[in-house]
Short mmCIF file of C-alpha atoms in Angstrom, two decimals:
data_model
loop_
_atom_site.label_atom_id
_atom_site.label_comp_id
_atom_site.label_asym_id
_atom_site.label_seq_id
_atom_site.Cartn_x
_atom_site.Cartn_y
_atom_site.Cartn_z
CA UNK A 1 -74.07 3.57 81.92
CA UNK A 2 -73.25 0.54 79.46
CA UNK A 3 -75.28 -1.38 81.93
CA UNK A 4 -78.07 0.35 82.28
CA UNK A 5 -78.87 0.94 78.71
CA UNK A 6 -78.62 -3.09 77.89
CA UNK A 7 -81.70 -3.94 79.18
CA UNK A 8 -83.70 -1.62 77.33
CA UNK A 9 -82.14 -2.11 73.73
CA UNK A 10 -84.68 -4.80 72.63
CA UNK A 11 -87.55 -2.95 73.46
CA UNK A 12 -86.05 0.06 71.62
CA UNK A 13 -85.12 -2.08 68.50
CA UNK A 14 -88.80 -3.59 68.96
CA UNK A 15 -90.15 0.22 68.70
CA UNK A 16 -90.27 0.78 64.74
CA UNK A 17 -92.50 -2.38 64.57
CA UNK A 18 -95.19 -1.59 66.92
CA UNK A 19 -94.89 1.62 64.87
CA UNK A 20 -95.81 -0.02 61.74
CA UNK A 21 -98.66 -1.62 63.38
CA UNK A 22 -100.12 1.16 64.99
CA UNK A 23 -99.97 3.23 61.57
CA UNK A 24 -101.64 0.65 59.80
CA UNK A 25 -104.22 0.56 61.94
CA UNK A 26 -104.72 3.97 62.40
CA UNK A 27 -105.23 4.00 58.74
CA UNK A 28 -107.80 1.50 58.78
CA UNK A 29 -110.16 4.12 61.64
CA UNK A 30 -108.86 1.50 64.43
CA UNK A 31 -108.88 4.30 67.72
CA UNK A 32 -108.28 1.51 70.47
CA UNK A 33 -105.93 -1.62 70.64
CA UNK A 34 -106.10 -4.13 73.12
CA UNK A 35 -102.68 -5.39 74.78
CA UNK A 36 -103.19 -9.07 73.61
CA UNK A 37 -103.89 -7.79 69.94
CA UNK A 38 -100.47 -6.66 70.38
CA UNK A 39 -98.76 -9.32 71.73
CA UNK A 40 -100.28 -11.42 69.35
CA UNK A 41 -98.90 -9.38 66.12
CA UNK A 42 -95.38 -9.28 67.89
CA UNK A 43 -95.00 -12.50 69.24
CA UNK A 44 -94.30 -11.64 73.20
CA UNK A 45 -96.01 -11.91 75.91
CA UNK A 46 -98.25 -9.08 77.61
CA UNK A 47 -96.35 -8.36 80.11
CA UNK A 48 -93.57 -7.87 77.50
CA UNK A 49 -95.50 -5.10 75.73
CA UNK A 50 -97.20 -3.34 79.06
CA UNK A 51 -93.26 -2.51 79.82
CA UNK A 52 -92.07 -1.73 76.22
CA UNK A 53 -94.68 0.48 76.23
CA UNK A 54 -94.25 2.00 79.17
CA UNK A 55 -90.47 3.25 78.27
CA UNK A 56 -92.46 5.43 76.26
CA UNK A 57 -94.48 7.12 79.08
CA UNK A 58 -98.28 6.14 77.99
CA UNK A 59 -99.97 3.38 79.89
CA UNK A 60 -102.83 1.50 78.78
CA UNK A 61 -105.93 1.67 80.01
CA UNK A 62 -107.05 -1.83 81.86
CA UNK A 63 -109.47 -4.20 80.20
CA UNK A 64 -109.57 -1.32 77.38
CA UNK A 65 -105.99 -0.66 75.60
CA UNK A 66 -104.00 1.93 74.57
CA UNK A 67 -105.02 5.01 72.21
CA UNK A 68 -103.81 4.19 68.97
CA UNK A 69 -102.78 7.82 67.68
CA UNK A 70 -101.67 8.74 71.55
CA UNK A 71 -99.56 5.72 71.26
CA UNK A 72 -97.84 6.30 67.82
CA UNK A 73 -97.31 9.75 69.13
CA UNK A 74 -95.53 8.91 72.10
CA UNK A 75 -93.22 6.32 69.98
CA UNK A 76 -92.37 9.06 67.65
CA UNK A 77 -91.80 11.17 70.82
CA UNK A 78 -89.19 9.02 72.43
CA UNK A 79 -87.63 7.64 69.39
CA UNK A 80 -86.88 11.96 68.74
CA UNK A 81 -88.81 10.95 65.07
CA UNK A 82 -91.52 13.61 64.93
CA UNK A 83 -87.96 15.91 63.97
CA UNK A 84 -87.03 15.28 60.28
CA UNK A 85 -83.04 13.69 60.63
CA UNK A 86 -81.03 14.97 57.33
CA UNK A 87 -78.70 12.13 56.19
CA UNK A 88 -75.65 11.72 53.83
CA UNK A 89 -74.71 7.63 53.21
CA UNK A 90 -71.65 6.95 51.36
CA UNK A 91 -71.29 3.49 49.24
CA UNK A 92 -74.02 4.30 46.89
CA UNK A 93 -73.86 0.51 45.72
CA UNK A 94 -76.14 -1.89 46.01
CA UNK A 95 -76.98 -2.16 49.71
CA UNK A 96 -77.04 2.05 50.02
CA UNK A 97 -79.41 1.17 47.29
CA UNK A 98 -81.30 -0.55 49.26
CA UNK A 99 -81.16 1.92 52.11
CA UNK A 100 -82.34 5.35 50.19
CA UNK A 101 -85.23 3.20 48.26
CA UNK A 102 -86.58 2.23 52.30
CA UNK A 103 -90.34 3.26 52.03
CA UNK A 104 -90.23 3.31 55.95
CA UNK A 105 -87.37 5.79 56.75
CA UNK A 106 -89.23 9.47 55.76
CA UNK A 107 -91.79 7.82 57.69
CA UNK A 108 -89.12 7.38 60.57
CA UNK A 109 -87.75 10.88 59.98
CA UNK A 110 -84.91 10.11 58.16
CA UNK A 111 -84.23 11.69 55.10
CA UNK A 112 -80.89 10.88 53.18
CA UNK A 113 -80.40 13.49 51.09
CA UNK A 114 -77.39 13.15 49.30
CA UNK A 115 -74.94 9.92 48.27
CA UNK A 116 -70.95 9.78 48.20
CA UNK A 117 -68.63 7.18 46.63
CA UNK A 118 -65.77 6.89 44.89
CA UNK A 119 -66.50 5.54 41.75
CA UNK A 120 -66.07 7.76 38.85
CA UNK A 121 -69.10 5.45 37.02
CA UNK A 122 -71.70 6.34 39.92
CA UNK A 123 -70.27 10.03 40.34
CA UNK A 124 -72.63 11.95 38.84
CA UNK A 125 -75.71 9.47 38.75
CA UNK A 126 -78.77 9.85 40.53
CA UNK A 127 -79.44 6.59 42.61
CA UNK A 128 -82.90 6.39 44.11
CA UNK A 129 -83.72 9.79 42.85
CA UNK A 130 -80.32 11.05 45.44
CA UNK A 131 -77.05 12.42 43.51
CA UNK A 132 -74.52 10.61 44.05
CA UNK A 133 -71.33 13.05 44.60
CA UNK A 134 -67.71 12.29 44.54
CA UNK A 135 -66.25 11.28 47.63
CA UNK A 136 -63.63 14.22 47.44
CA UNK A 137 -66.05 16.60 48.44
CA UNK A 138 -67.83 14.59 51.43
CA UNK A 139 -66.24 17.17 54.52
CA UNK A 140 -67.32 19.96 52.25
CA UNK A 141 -70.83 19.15 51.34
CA UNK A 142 -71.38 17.57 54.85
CA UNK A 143 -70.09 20.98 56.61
CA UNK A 144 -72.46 23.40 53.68
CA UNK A 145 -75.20 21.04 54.26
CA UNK A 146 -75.08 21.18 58.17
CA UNK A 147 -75.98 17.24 57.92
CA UNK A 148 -75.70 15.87 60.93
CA UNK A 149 -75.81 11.94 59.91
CA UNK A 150 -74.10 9.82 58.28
CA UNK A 151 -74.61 6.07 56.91
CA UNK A 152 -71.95 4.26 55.70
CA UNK A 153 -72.40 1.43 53.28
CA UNK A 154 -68.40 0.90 52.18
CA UNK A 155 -66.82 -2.34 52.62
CA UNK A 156 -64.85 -2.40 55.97
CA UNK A 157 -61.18 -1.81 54.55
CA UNK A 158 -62.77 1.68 53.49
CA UNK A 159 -64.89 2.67 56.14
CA UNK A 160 -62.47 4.29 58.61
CA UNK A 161 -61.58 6.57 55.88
CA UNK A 162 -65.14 7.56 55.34
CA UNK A 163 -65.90 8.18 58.92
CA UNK A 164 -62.97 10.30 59.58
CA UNK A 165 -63.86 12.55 56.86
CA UNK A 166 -67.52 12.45 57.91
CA UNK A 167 -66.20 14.00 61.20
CA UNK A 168 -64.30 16.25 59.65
CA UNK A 169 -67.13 17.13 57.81
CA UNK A 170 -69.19 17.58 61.65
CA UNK A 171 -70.67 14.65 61.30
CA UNK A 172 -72.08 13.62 65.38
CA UNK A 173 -73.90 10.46 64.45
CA UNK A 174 -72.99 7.57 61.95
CA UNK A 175 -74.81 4.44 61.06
CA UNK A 176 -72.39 1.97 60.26
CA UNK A 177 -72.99 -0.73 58.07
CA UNK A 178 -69.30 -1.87 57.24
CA UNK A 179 -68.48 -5.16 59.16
CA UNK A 180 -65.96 -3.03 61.34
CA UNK A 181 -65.19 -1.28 64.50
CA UNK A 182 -64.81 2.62 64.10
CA UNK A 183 -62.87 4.55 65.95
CA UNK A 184 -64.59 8.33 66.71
CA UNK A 185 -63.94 11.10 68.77
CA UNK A 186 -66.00 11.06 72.37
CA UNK A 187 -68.63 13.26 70.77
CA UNK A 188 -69.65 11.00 67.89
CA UNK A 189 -72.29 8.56 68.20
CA UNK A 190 -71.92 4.87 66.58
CA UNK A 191 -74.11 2.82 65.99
CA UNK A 192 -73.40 -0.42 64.26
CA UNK A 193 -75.53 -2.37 62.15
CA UNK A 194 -74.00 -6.23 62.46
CA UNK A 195 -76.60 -8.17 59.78
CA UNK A 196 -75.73 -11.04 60.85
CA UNK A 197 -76.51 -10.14 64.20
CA UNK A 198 -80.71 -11.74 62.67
CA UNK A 199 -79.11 -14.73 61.23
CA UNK A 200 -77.93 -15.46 64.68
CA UNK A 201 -81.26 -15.18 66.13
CA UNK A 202 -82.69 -17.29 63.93
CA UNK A 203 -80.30 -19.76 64.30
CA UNK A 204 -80.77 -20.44 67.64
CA UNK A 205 -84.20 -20.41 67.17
CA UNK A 206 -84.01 -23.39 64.37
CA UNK A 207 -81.76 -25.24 66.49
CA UNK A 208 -83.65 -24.50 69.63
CA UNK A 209 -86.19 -26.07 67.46
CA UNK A 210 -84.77 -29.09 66.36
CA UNK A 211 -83.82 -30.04 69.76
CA UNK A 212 -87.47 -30.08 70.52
CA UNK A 213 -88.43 -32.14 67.99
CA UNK A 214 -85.61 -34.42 68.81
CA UNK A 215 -86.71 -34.85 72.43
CA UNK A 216 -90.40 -35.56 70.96
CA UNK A 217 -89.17 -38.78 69.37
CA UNK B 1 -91.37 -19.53 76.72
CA UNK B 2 -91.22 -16.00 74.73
CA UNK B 3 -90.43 -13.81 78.19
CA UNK B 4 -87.42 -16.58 78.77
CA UNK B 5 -86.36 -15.72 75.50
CA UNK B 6 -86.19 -12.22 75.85
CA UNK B 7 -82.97 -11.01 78.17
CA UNK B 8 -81.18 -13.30 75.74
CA UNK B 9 -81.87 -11.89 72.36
CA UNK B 10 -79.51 -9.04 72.55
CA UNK B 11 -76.55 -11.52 73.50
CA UNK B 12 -77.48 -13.45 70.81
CA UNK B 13 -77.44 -10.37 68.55
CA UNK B 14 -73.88 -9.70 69.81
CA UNK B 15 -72.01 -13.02 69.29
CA UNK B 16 -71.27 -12.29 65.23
CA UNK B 17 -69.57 -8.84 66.72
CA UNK B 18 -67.44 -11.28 69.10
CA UNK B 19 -66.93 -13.91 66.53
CA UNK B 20 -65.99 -11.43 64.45
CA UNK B 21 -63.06 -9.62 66.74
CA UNK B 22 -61.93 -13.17 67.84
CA UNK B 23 -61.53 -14.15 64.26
CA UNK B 24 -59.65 -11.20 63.80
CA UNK B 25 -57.49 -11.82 66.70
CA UNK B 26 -56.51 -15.88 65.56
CA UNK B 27 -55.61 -14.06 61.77
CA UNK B 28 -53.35 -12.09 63.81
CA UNK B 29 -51.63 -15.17 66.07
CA UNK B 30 -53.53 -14.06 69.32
CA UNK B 31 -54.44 -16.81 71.20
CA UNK B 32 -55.80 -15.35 74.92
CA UNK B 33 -57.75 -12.49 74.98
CA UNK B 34 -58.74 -10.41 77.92
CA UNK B 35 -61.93 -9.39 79.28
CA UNK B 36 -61.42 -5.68 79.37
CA UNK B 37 -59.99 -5.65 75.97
CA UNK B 38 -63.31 -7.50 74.46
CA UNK B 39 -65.28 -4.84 76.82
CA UNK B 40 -63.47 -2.16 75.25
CA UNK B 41 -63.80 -3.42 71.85
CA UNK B 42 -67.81 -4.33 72.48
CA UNK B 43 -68.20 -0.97 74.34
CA UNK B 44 -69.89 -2.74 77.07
CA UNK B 45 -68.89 -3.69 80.84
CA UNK B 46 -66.99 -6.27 81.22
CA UNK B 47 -70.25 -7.70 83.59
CA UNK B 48 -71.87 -7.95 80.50
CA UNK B 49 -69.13 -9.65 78.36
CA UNK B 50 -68.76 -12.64 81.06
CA UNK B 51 -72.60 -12.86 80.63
CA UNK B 52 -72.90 -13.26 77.07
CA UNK B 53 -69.82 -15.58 76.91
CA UNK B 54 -71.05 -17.71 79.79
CA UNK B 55 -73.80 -18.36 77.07
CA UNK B 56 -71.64 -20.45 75.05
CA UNK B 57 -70.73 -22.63 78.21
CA UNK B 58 -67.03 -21.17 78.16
CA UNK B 59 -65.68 -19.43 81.29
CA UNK B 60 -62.86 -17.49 81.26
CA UNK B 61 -59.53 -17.81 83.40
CA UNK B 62 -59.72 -15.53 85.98
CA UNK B 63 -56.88 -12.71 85.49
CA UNK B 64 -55.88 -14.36 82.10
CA UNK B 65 -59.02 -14.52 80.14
CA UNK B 66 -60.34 -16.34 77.46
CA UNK B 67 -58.74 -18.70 74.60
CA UNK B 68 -59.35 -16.85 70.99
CA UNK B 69 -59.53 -20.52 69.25
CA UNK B 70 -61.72 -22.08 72.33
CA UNK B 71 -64.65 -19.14 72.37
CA UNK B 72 -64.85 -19.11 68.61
CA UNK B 73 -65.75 -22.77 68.32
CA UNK B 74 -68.03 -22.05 71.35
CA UNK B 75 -69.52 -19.43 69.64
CA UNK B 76 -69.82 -20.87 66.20
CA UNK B 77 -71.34 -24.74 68.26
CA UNK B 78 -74.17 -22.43 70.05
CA UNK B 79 -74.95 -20.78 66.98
CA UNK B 80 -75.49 -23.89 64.97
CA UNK B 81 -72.78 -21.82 62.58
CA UNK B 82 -70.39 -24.77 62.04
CA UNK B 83 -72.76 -26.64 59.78
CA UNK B 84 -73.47 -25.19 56.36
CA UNK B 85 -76.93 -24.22 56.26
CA UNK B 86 -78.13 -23.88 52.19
CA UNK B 87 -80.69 -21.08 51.40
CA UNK B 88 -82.35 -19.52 48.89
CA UNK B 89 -82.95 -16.13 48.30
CA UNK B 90 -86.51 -14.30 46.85
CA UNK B 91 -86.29 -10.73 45.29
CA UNK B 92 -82.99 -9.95 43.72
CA UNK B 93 -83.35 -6.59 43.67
CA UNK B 94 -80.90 -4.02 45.67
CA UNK B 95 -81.10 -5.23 49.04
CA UNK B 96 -81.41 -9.06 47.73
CA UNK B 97 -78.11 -8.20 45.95
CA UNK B 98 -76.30 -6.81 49.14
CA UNK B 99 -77.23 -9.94 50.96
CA UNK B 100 -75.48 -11.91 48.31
CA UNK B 101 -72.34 -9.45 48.26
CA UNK B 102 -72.08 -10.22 51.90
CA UNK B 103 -68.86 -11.44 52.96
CA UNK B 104 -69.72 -12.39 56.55
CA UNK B 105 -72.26 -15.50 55.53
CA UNK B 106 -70.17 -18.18 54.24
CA UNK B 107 -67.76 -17.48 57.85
CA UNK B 108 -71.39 -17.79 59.55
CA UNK B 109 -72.02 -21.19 57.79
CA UNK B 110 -74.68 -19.59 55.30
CA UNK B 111 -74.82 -20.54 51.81
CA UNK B 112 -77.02 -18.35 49.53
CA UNK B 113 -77.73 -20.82 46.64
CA UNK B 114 -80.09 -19.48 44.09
CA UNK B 115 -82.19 -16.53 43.76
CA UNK B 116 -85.65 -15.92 42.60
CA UNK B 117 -87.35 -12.92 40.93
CA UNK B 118 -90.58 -11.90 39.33
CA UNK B 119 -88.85 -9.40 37.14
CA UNK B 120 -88.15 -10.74 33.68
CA UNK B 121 -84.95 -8.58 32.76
CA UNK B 122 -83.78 -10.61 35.58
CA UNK B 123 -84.92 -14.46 35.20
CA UNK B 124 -82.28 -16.47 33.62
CA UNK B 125 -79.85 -13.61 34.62
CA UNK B 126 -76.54 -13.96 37.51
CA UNK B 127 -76.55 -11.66 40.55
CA UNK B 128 -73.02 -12.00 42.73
CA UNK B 129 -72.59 -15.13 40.85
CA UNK B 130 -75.97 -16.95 41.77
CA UNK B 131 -78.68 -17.49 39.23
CA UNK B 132 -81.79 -15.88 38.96
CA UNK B 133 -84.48 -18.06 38.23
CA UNK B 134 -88.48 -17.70 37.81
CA UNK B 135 -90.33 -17.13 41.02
CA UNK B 136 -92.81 -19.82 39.69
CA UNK B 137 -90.24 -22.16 40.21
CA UNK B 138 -89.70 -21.52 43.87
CA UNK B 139 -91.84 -24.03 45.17
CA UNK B 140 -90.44 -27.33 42.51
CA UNK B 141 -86.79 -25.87 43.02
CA UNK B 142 -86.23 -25.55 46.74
CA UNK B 143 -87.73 -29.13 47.02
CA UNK B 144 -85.57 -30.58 44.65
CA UNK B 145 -82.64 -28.71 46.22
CA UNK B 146 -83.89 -29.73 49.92
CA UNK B 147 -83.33 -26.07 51.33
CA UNK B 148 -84.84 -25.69 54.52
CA UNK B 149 -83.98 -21.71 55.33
CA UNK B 150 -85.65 -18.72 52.23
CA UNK B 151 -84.44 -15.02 52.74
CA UNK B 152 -87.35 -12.96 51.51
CA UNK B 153 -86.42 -9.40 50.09
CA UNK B 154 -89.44 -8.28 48.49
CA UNK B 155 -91.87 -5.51 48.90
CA UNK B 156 -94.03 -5.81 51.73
CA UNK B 157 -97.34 -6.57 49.60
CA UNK B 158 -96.04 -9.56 47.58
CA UNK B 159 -93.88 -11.34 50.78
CA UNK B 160 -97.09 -12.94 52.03
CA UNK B 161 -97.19 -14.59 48.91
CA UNK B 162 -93.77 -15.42 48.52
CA UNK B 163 -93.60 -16.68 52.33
CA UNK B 164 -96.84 -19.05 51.05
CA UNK B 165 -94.49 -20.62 48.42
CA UNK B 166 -91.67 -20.71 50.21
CA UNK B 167 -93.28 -22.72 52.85
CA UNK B 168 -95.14 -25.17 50.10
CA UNK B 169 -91.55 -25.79 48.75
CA UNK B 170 -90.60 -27.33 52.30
CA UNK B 171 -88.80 -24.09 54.00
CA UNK B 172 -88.81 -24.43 57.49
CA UNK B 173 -87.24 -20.77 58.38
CA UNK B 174 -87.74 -17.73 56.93
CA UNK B 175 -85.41 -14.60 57.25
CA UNK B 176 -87.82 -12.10 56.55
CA UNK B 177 -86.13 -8.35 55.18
CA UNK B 178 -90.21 -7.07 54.20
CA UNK B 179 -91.75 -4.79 56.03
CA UNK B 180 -94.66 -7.06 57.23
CA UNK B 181 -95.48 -9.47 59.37
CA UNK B 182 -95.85 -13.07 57.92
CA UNK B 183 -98.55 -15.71 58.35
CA UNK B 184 -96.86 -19.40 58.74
CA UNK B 185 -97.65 -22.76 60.55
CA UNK B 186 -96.62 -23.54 63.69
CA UNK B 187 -93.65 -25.18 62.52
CA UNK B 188 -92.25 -22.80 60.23
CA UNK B 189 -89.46 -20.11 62.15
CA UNK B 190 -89.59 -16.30 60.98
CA UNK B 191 -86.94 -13.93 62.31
CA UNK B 192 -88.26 -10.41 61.06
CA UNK B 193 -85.46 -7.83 60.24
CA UNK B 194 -86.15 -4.24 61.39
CA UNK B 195 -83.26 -2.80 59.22
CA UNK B 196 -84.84 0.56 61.04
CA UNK B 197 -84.32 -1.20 64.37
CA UNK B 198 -80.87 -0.20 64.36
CA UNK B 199 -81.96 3.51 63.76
CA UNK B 200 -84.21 3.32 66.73
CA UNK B 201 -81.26 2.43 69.06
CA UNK B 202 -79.32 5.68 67.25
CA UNK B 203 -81.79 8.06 67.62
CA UNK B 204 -82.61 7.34 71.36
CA UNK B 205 -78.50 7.57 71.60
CA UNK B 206 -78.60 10.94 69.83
CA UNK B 207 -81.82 12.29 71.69
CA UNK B 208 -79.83 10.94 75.33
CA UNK B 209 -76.95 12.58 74.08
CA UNK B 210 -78.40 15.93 73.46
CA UNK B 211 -80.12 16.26 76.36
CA UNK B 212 -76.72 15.04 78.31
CA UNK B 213 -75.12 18.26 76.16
CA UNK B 214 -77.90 20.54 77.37
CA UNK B 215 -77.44 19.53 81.13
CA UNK B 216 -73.72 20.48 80.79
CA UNK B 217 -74.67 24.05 80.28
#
């Protein structure tokens, strides 16, 4: 199962931007996008794109394109984003910050609606127009709220803690953006957000780099 | 040259997670670690773990399995990560501020330097214990300084600016957190970060999940 999913994890973490695309163009009246358009804006080849898009169950049309609003629809489709998500995130400092003031997750269907953490100075506050609630009453809130999601933003020595009470709270899926491994009950979904996971890419992609411009001397 | 690229990328996106376990591990005296235990840990099969660590040129010993001190260096040589890279940092804001709260960078050889920010409550200001200087002083600065790599964390409508100064100042990479795709020479690097990437890969988890659920009954 592990093995089958690998392949297609780039082309689902390549979804949201063909997304963004695709709504700004539909926003400027653009009906019909040519594959090399796209391929173009995200750097890959055609064939690359003809099969990304094709995870999503709409194929192009040859020597025409795709359907612009088909196409968005089918993203939303597959990524399960035409369904508003509810969302609690605990850590309400400055990288949940970050997180509730994204412009591109209502668009995404993700809607955090409420903020935990632990200290006393944020309890209380509103951050990002969200109030922030003591961290006490996380299972509580989570179970009256029937919120299914959870982010959490706590540094690592913390975040067990947080997701066992998000479980106990009936939490089935947490975004986790702690710099540690979780450990969940078979039912809960993880999914682990390593930043540096970009800085690695571009690293090999500047050193990549330099070794061509060494072998051009 | 981008299709080659391609099957690699998510390897490349898991080698922090590794480095990160096998740093772990040498805190804690370990000095072999086994391929079913990094499987385990990586939630992957253990197909999959010789494949990404065959990246890094190290094989494991068959029935042993791999030396914690060996694959870190291995890891940190491919990823360029035992040089210091310098770089400077535009839009201290939330998510500008995380970035510099991260612990992980200086362990992955990156060294945020200085910031830069439009906002005049925050010029002449310290964020995580980097200054915050004028944004009109981005392009003089970071050529004084020599920095080659800029992490942009602006809103999407001024990064194509900042990007523009950026590469004026001498940046050669740009670790891009806006929400927008970037126009750079040829020999200027961008790794785009799709922070909802991640929430692509756990909503397709949670949709596969719920369908797996629904066949169970």
């Amino acid at each position: 199962m592990a093995n089958v999913k690998v392949p297609k994890l780039p082309t689902i973490r390549r979804l949201p931007t063909y997304l963004y695309k695709l709504s700004e163009m539909r926003k400027a009246g653009v009906e019909i996008v040519a594959t090399p358009e796209l391929a173009r804006y995200m750097n890959l080849g055609e064939i690359v794109i003809r099969k990304d898009l094709a995870l999503t169950g709409v194929s192009g049309q040859p020597g025409v394109g795709y359907k612009v609003r088909e196409l968005i629809e089918a993203i939303k489709s597959y990524l399960n984003w035409d369904n508003v998500s509810e969302a609690i995130l605990v850590g309400a400092g400055s990288l949940g910050s970050a997180l509730m003031g994204y412009e591109g997750f209502e668009e995404y269907g993700l809607r955090i609606i409420a903020a935990f953490d632990a200290d006393p100075a944020k309890i209380g506050t509103e951050v990002r127009e969200r109030s922030v609630f003591d961290i006490d009453r996380l299972e509580e809130l989570t179970r009256r709220l029937q919120v299914r999601m959870g982010i959490i933003c706590v540094p690592a020595d913390q975040a067990q803690d947080v997701a066992d009470r998000m479980v106990a709270g009936g939490i089935k899926a947490i975004w986790n953006f702690a710099n540690v491994s979780l450990k969940v009950p078979d039912d809960v979904i993880v999914q682990r957000e390593v930043i540096a996971g970009g800085l690695a890419v571009l690293s090999v992609k500047m050193s990549r780099k330099l070794v061509e411009e060494d072998s051009q001397e």
